Amino acid sequence: MNKDSGIKWLFLDLNSYFASVEQQENPALRGKPVAVVPADTDYTCAIAASYEAKAYGIKTGTMIGEAKKMCPNLHCVVAQHRPYVEYHNRIIEEVGKHIPINKICSIDELSSRLPPSKRNIESAQIIATKIKTGIQQNIGSHIKCSIGVAPNSLLAKIACDMKKPDGLTFISQEDLPGPLLGLNLTDIPGIGFNMHKRLNKSGIYTMKDLWNTDPKHARKIWNNVQGERLWYWLHGYDFEPPETKPSMIGHSRVLDPEKRDYNSAQHMARQLLLKAVYRLHNHTLIAQHLYFSAHIKNVGRWNKGINIYATDNIFFLLEQLDDIWNMMRLDLHKNCSNITMLKFKKISISLHGLTHKEDSTKDLFLHNINDSSCKKALREQNLFAAMKKLQNKYKSDVVTLGLPPKTNSGDIGTKIAFSRVPDIEEFWSE
Ligand SMILES: [Mg+2]
């Protein structure tokens, strides 16, 4: 662990990101109160609000029925996830021109460990200005960001949150704990409703209390090492937690009402598996467990998970999925004479038991290069690599496996998660 007076990290957060992209794309929305919603109904909540809407007290999570009472002129826009990911990719490219990016934290947040020669306020100020100007000029004048600079990435994020929109805030080691003492405990990333209650129970009510507690005590309150880490980060230490990998990769899809027949459902299952395998490849992971579930009208949920040899081979996984599908067909046959009449409401696919490819022992099928199954596996690997290449080149599903069913939104199984940015390939289905 390393503690000195220098600032080391820059954290960037895009302001009201989804709403800003909407305003950038549609000039008629600029300067207006905008709420981005998942569906066109009053019985949903805002997933983003423009600053004009925030002035009325509308924020992420506000119910739209309520929001319209707070602001009768509110413009509700149904989220279009594809442009959010496209803007995200362009912004990452722009920021990358000015600093190395260490972590893309979410669709609208990233952090950068500043190069040693730039770890001073003057240099960081120049970099932050270049990033802001670059985004304004090359991405869009309505895309704004706040930037925080501090000794570690948690403090940089806290600094970033202190001024929105369009802020630039520094916290240096010598300032501590000054700027933190005015915050509420729940302003700290990692302290939510339940943790706040636990802190109160342990006699910690203010940031000053938290600052003055013992790091081992923090660990005890959290009941894990995260509490101790947080304490050291708040005190300005710079260290990275051990890298974690996703525990599962999965996709699910509620089928469009006109695409709920048996064949469309099977095609959808295959497409969702293909998407999951693309992500598996992007993380250089292999999976040891395949799980499938289907919600069927008047039948309920049918699900099955199977253990497989560790693989990222799409053709092998598709064969396994076909086996599962056949098991389901036989099962359904017991109670239903004509399974083609069944209506599939939702299909889910997930891959579990993930390990890094380099950590695993070599693929069993690739041990003997002369073996015919090995040659087949190699051919399949090459074919999949060629498919990915074509996708990258043409930015669309030019090559796919099985017939992709058309859906109303066009995007199969992909939705925006704040903690995970979908790969743009996940939107390639039209
Ligand atoms: Mg944001």
Coordinates of C-alpha atoms and ligand atoms in Angstrom, one line a residue:
M1 CA 0.0 0.0 0.0
N2 CA 1.2 3.4 -0.9
K3 CA 0.4 6.8 0.7
D4 CA 1.9 10.0 -0.2
S5 CA 0.7 13.6 -0.8
G6 CA 0.3 13.3 -4.6
I7 CA -2.8 13.1 -6.6
K8 CA -2.8 10.0 -8.8
W9 CA -6.3 9.3 -10.1
L10 CA -8.8 11.0 -12.4
F11 CA -12.4 10.0 -12.3
L12 CA -14.9 11.1 -15.0
D13 CA -18.7 10.9 -14.8
L14 CA -20.9 11.9 -17.7
N15 CA -23.7 14.2 -16.5
S16 CA -27.3 12.9 -16.9
Y17 CA -25.8 10.7 -19.6
F18 CA -28.9 9.0 -21.2
A19 CA -30.9 12.3 -21.2
S20 CA -27.9 14.2 -22.6
V21 CA -27.5 11.8 -25.5
E22 CA -31.2 12.2 -26.2
Q23 CA -30.8 16.0 -26.2
Q24 CA -27.7 15.7 -28.3
E25 CA -29.5 13.5 -30.9
N26 CA -32.8 15.5 -30.9
P27 CA -32.4 19.3 -30.8
A28 CA -36.1 19.7 -30.0
L29 CA -35.3 18.3 -26.5
R30 CA -32.5 20.7 -25.7
G31 CA -33.1 23.0 -22.8
K32 CA -36.2 21.0 -21.9
P33 CA -37.0 18.8 -18.9
V34 CA -36.5 15.2 -20.2
A35 CA -37.0 11.9 -18.5
V36 CA -35.7 8.8 -20.1
V37 CA -38.0 5.9 -19.5
P38 CA -37.9 2.1 -20.1
A39 CA -41.5 2.1 -21.6
D40 CA -44.1 4.6 -22.6
T41 CA -46.3 4.4 -19.5
D42 CA -46.9 6.4 -16.3
Y43 CA -46.4 3.3 -14.3
T44 CA -42.7 3.2 -14.7
C45 CA -39.8 5.2 -13.3
A46 CA -37.2 7.5 -14.9
I47 CA -33.9 5.9 -15.6
A48 CA -32.4 9.3 -16.2
A49 CA -33.4 12.9 -16.0
S50 CA -32.0 16.0 -17.7
Y51 CA -30.7 18.8 -15.6
E52 CA -33.8 20.8 -16.6
A53 CA -36.0 17.9 -15.2
K54 CA -33.8 17.7 -12.1
A55 CA -34.6 21.3 -11.3
Y56 CA -38.2 20.1 -10.7
G57 CA -36.9 17.4 -8.3
I58 CA -37.2 14.6 -10.8
K59 CA -34.3 12.1 -10.6
T60 CA -33.5 8.5 -11.5
G61 CA -36.2 6.3 -9.8
T62 CA -38.9 9.0 -9.8
M63 CA -42.2 7.4 -10.9
I64 CA -43.4 9.0 -14.1
G65 CA -47.0 9.6 -12.9
E66 CA -45.5 11.6 -10.0
A67 CA -42.9 13.3 -12.3
K68 CA -45.6 14.6 -14.6
K69 CA -47.3 16.2 -11.6
M70 CA -44.0 17.8 -10.6
C71 CA -43.4 19.0 -14.1
P72 CA -46.4 19.1 -16.5
N73 CA -44.1 19.9 -19.5
L74 CA -41.9 16.8 -18.9
H75 CA -40.8 15.1 -22.1
C76 CA -40.6 11.4 -21.7
V77 CA -38.4 9.6 -24.1
V78 CA -38.2 5.8 -24.3
A79 CA -34.6 4.7 -23.9
Q80 CA -32.7 3.6 -27.0
H81 CA -29.8 1.7 -25.8
R82 CA -27.8 1.4 -29.0
P83 CA -26.9 5.1 -29.2
Y84 CA -25.9 5.1 -25.5
V85 CA -23.4 2.4 -26.2
E86 CA -22.2 4.1 -29.5
Y87 CA -21.7 7.4 -27.7
H88 CA -20.0 5.6 -24.9
N89 CA -17.5 4.0 -27.3
R90 CA -16.8 7.3 -29.0
I91 CA -16.3 9.1 -25.7
I92 CA -13.9 6.3 -24.5
E93 CA -11.9 6.9 -27.7
E94 CA -11.8 10.7 -27.2
V95 CA -10.7 10.4 -23.5
G96 CA -8.1 7.8 -24.5
K97 CA -6.5 10.5 -26.7
H98 CA -5.6 12.5 -23.5
I99 CA -5.0 9.9 -20.8
P100 CA -4.7 6.1 -20.4
I101 CA -8.0 4.7 -19.2
N102 CA -7.6 2.1 -16.4
K103 CA -11.2 1.2 -15.8
I104 CA -14.5 1.7 -17.5
C105 CA -16.7 1.6 -14.4
S106 CA -20.0 1.8 -16.1
I107 CA -21.6 3.3 -19.2
D108 CA -21.0 6.8 -18.0
E109 CA -18.0 6.5 -15.6
L110 CA -14.3 5.8 -16.1
S111 CA -11.2 6.1 -14.1
S112 CA -7.6 6.8 -15.1
R113 CA -4.3 6.4 -13.1
L114 CA -2.4 9.5 -14.2
P115 CA 1.0 9.0 -15.7
P116 CA 3.7 9.9 -13.1
S117 CA 4.7 13.1 -14.8
K118 CA 1.1 14.4 -14.7
R119 CA 0.5 13.8 -10.9
N120 CA 0.2 17.5 -10.0
I121 CA -2.7 19.9 -10.0
E122 CA -1.5 22.0 -13.0
S123 CA -1.0 19.0 -15.3
A124 CA -4.3 17.4 -14.2
Q125 CA -6.1 20.6 -14.8
I126 CA -4.7 20.8 -18.4
I127 CA -5.7 17.2 -19.0
A128 CA -9.2 17.7 -17.6
T129 CA -9.7 20.8 -19.8
K130 CA -8.6 18.9 -22.9
I131 CA -11.0 16.0 -22.2
K132 CA -13.9 18.4 -21.7
T133 CA -13.1 20.4 -24.8
G134 CA -12.5 17.2 -26.8
I135 CA -15.9 15.8 -25.8
Q136 CA -17.6 19.1 -26.6
Q137 CA -16.0 19.4 -30.0
N138 CA -15.8 15.8 -31.2
I139 CA -18.8 14.1 -29.5
G140 CA -21.4 16.8 -28.9
S141 CA -21.9 20.1 -27.2
H142 CA -24.7 18.7 -25.1
I143 CA -22.5 15.9 -23.6
K144 CA -21.0 17.2 -20.4
C145 CA -18.9 15.6 -17.7
S146 CA -17.7 16.1 -14.2
I147 CA -14.1 15.2 -13.3
G148 CA -12.6 14.5 -9.9
V149 CA -8.8 14.2 -9.2
A150 CA -7.5 12.6 -6.0
P151 CA -4.9 10.2 -4.5
N152 CA -7.0 7.1 -5.4
S153 CA -10.0 6.3 -7.5
L154 CA -12.6 6.2 -4.7
L155 CA -11.6 9.7 -3.6
A156 CA -11.5 10.8 -7.2
K157 CA -15.1 9.6 -7.6
I158 CA -16.1 11.3 -4.4
A159 CA -14.5 14.5 -5.7
C160 CA -16.2 14.1 -9.1
D161 CA -19.6 13.8 -7.3
M162 CA -19.1 17.1 -5.5
K163 CA -19.8 19.3 -8.5
K164 CA -22.3 18.5 -11.2
P165 CA -22.8 19.3 -13.9
D166 CA -19.5 20.2 -15.7
G167 CA -17.4 20.2 -12.5
L168 CA -13.7 19.8 -11.9
T169 CA -12.8 19.1 -8.3
F170 CA -9.5 18.2 -6.6
I171 CA -8.9 16.4 -3.3
S172 CA -5.3 16.1 -2.4
Q173 CA -3.7 14.2 0.6
E174 CA -3.1 17.4 2.5
D175 CA -6.8 18.4 2.3
L176 CA -8.0 15.2 4.1
P177 CA -10.3 14.7 5.9
G178 CA -11.6 18.3 5.3
P179 CA -13.7 17.9 2.1
L180 CA -15.1 14.5 3.4
L181 CA -16.5 15.8 6.7
G182 CA -19.3 17.7 5.1
L183 CA -20.6 14.6 3.3
N184 CA -23.3 12.2 4.5
L185 CA -22.3 8.6 5.0
T186 CA -24.5 7.6 2.1
D187 CA -22.6 9.9 -0.2
I188 CA -19.8 7.4 -0.1
P189 CA -19.9 4.8 -2.9
G190 CA -20.4 1.4 -1.1
I191 CA -22.5 2.8 1.7
G192 CA -26.1 2.1 0.9
F193 CA -29.2 1.9 3.0
N194 CA -28.4 -1.3 4.9
M195 CA -24.7 -0.4 5.5
H196 CA -25.8 3.0 6.8
K197 CA -28.0 1.2 9.4
R198 CA -25.2 -1.1 10.4
L199 CA -22.8 1.9 10.8
N200 CA -25.4 3.7 13.0
K201 CA -25.7 0.5 15.1
S202 CA -21.9 0.6 15.6
G203 CA -22.1 4.2 16.8
I204 CA -20.9 5.7 13.5
Y205 CA -23.3 8.6 12.5
T206 CA -21.0 11.0 10.7
M207 CA -18.1 11.0 8.3
K208 CA -16.0 12.2 11.2
D209 CA -17.0 9.1 13.2
L210 CA -16.0 6.9 10.2
W211 CA -12.7 8.7 9.7
N212 CA -11.8 8.3 13.3
T213 CA -12.7 4.6 13.6
D214 CA -10.1 1.8 13.4
P215 CA -9.7 0.1 10.0
K216 CA -10.1 -3.3 11.7
H217 CA -13.4 -2.1 13.2
A218 CA -14.5 -1.0 9.8
R219 CA -13.8 -4.6 8.6
K220 CA -15.9 -5.9 11.5
I221 CA -18.8 -3.6 10.7
W222 CA -18.8 -4.7 7.0
N223 CA -18.1 -8.3 8.0
N224 CA -15.6 -8.5 5.2
V225 CA -12.4 -6.9 3.9
Q226 CA -14.3 -4.3 1.9
G227 CA -14.8 -2.2 5.1
E228 CA -11.1 -2.1 5.8
R229 CA -10.4 -1.2 2.1
L230 CA -12.8 1.6 2.2
W231 CA -11.2 3.0 5.4
Y232 CA -7.8 3.0 3.7
W233 CA -9.1 4.6 0.5
L234 CA -10.8 7.4 2.5
H235 CA -7.5 8.0 4.2
G236 CA -5.8 8.4 0.8
Y237 CA -4.0 5.1 0.4
D238 CA -3.7 4.0 -3.2
F239 CA -4.1 0.3 -3.9
E240 CA -6.2 -1.9 -6.2
P241 CA -8.5 -4.7 -5.0
P242 CA -7.7 -8.1 -6.5
E243 CA -9.3 -8.4 -9.9
T244 CA -12.6 -10.2 -10.0
K245 CA -14.1 -11.9 -13.0
P246 CA -17.9 -12.2 -13.7
S247 CA -19.4 -15.2 -12.0
M248 CA -21.8 -15.8 -14.8
I249 CA -22.7 -14.5 -18.3
G250 CA -26.3 -14.6 -19.3
H251 CA -29.0 -13.2 -21.5
S252 CA -32.8 -13.5 -21.3
R253 CA -35.5 -12.2 -23.5
V254 CA -39.3 -11.8 -23.2
L255 CA -40.6 -12.9 -26.6
D256 CA -42.7 -10.6 -28.7
P257 CA -46.3 -11.8 -28.6
E258 CA -46.2 -12.8 -32.3
K259 CA -42.9 -14.7 -31.9
R260 CA -43.9 -17.1 -29.1
D261 CA -44.2 -20.2 -31.2
Y262 CA -42.0 -23.3 -30.7
N263 CA -39.6 -22.7 -33.6
S264 CA -39.1 -19.0 -32.9
A265 CA -38.4 -19.8 -29.2
Q266 CA -35.7 -22.3 -30.2
H267 CA -34.1 -19.8 -32.6
M268 CA -34.1 -17.2 -29.8
A269 CA -32.4 -19.6 -27.4
R270 CA -29.7 -20.2 -30.0
Q271 CA -29.2 -16.4 -30.6
L272 CA -29.0 -15.7 -26.8
L273 CA -26.4 -18.4 -26.4
L274 CA -24.4 -16.9 -29.3
K275 CA -24.5 -13.5 -27.6
A276 CA -23.4 -15.0 -24.3
V277 CA -20.5 -16.8 -26.1
Y278 CA -19.4 -13.5 -27.8
R279 CA -19.1 -12.0 -24.3
L280 CA -17.3 -15.1 -23.0
H281 CA -14.7 -14.6 -25.8
N282 CA -14.4 -10.9 -25.0
H283 CA -13.5 -11.7 -21.4
T284 CA -11.2 -14.6 -22.6
L285 CA -13.3 -16.9 -20.3
I286 CA -14.4 -20.5 -20.6
A287 CA -17.6 -21.9 -19.0
Q288 CA -18.3 -25.2 -17.3
H289 CA -22.0 -25.0 -16.8
L290 CA -24.8 -24.2 -19.2
Y291 CA -28.2 -23.2 -17.9
F292 CA -31.4 -22.8 -19.8
S293 CA -34.9 -21.8 -18.7
A294 CA -38.2 -21.2 -20.5
H295 CA -41.4 -19.7 -19.3
I296 CA -44.3 -21.4 -21.1
K297 CA -47.9 -20.2 -21.1
N298 CA -50.1 -22.6 -19.1
V299 CA -47.1 -24.8 -18.3
G300 CA -44.9 -22.6 -16.2
R301 CA -41.1 -22.6 -16.0
W302 CA -39.0 -25.4 -17.4
N303 CA -35.4 -25.2 -16.6
K304 CA -32.3 -27.4 -16.8
G305 CA -28.6 -26.9 -16.1
I306 CA -25.8 -29.2 -17.3
N307 CA -22.1 -29.5 -16.5
I308 CA -19.9 -29.4 -19.5
Y309 CA -16.1 -29.6 -20.1
A310 CA -14.6 -26.1 -19.8
T311 CA -15.1 -24.5 -23.2
D312 CA -15.8 -21.4 -25.2
N313 CA -16.7 -23.4 -28.3
I314 CA -20.0 -22.1 -29.7
F315 CA -20.6 -25.2 -31.8
F316 CA -20.2 -27.5 -28.9
L317 CA -22.4 -25.3 -26.7
L318 CA -25.1 -25.2 -29.4
E319 CA -25.1 -29.0 -29.4
Q320 CA -25.5 -29.0 -25.7
L321 CA -28.3 -26.5 -26.0
D322 CA -30.0 -28.7 -28.6
D323 CA -29.7 -31.7 -26.2
I324 CA -31.4 -29.6 -23.4
W325 CA -34.1 -28.5 -25.9
N326 CA -34.8 -32.1 -26.8
M327 CA -35.1 -33.0 -23.1
M328 CA -37.6 -30.2 -22.7
R329 CA -39.5 -31.4 -25.8
L330 CA -39.8 -35.0 -24.4
D331 CA -40.9 -33.6 -21.0
L332 CA -43.5 -31.4 -22.6
H333 CA -44.8 -34.2 -24.8
K334 CA -45.9 -36.1 -21.6
N335 CA -48.6 -33.5 -20.9
C336 CA -49.2 -32.0 -24.3
S337 CA -50.0 -33.8 -27.5
N338 CA -49.2 -30.9 -29.8
I339 CA -46.2 -28.9 -28.4
T340 CA -46.1 -26.7 -31.5
M341 CA -49.2 -25.0 -30.0
L342 CA -47.3 -24.0 -26.9
K343 CA -46.6 -20.3 -26.3
F344 CA -43.1 -19.4 -25.0
K345 CA -43.1 -16.2 -23.0
K346 CA -39.5 -15.9 -22.0
I347 CA -36.2 -17.6 -22.7
S348 CA -33.0 -17.4 -20.5
I349 CA -29.6 -18.7 -21.2
S350 CA -26.6 -18.4 -18.8
L351 CA -23.1 -19.7 -18.6
H352 CA -21.6 -20.4 -15.2
G353 CA -18.4 -21.9 -13.7
L354 CA -16.3 -19.3 -15.5
T355 CA -12.5 -19.4 -15.5
H356 CA -9.9 -17.5 -17.4
K357 CA -8.8 -19.3 -20.5
E358 CA -5.1 -19.1 -19.6
D359 CA -5.8 -20.5 -16.1
S360 CA -7.4 -23.6 -17.4
T361 CA -5.8 -26.8 -18.6
K362 CA -5.7 -27.2 -22.3
D363 CA -8.9 -28.1 -24.1
L364 CA -9.1 -31.9 -23.9
F365 CA -10.0 -32.1 -27.5
L366 CA -6.9 -30.3 -28.5
H367 CA -4.4 -32.7 -26.9
N368 CA -3.8 -34.8 -29.9
I369 CA -3.4 -32.7 -33.1
N370 CA -4.0 -35.7 -35.3
D371 CA -7.2 -36.7 -33.7
S372 CA -10.2 -36.0 -35.9
S373 CA -12.3 -34.4 -33.1
C374 CA -9.3 -32.1 -32.5
K375 CA -9.3 -31.1 -36.1
K376 CA -13.0 -30.5 -35.9
A377 CA -12.6 -28.3 -32.8
L378 CA -9.8 -26.3 -34.5
R379 CA -11.9 -25.8 -37.6
E380 CA -14.8 -24.6 -35.4
Q381 CA -12.5 -22.2 -33.6
N382 CA -11.3 -20.8 -36.9
L383 CA -14.9 -20.5 -38.2
F384 CA -16.0 -18.6 -35.0
A385 CA -13.0 -16.3 -35.2
A386 CA -13.9 -15.6 -38.9
M387 CA -17.5 -14.8 -37.8
K388 CA -16.3 -12.4 -35.2
K389 CA -14.0 -10.7 -37.7
L390 CA -16.9 -10.2 -40.2
Q391 CA -19.1 -8.8 -37.4
N392 CA -16.4 -6.4 -36.4
K393 CA -15.9 -5.3 -40.0
Y394 CA -19.5 -4.8 -41.0
K395 CA -20.9 -3.9 -37.6
S396 CA -23.9 -6.2 -38.0
D397 CA -25.0 -9.8 -37.9
V398 CA -23.7 -10.6 -41.4
V399 CA -23.0 -14.2 -40.3
T400 CA -25.0 -16.0 -37.7
L401 CA -25.9 -19.5 -36.6
G402 CA -29.5 -20.4 -37.2
L403 CA -32.3 -17.9 -38.2
P404 CA -32.5 -14.9 -35.9
P405 CA -36.1 -14.1 -35.1
K406 CA -37.0 -10.4 -35.7
T407 CA -38.1 -8.6 -32.6
N408 CA -40.0 -5.4 -32.1
S409 CA -37.0 -3.5 -30.6
G410 CA -34.5 -5.4 -32.8
D411 CA -32.1 -6.0 -29.9
I412 CA -32.0 -9.5 -28.6
G413 CA -31.5 -9.9 -24.9
T414 CA -29.5 -6.7 -24.5
K415 CA -30.4 -4.1 -22.0
I416 CA -28.3 -1.4 -20.4
A417 CA -26.9 -2.3 -17.0
F418 CA -25.3 0.6 -15.2
S419 CA -22.5 -1.7 -14.0
R420 CA -21.9 -3.5 -17.3
V421 CA -21.6 -1.8 -20.7
P422 CA -23.0 -4.1 -23.3
D423 CA -20.6 -4.8 -26.2
I424 CA -21.9 -3.2 -29.3
E425 CA -22.0 -6.7 -30.9
E426 CA -24.9 -7.5 -28.5
F427 CA -27.0 -5.0 -30.5
W428 CA -26.2 -6.5 -33.9
S429 CA -29.4 -8.4 -34.6
E430 CA -31.3 -6.3 -37.1
Ligands
MG1 MG -23.5 10.1 -14.6

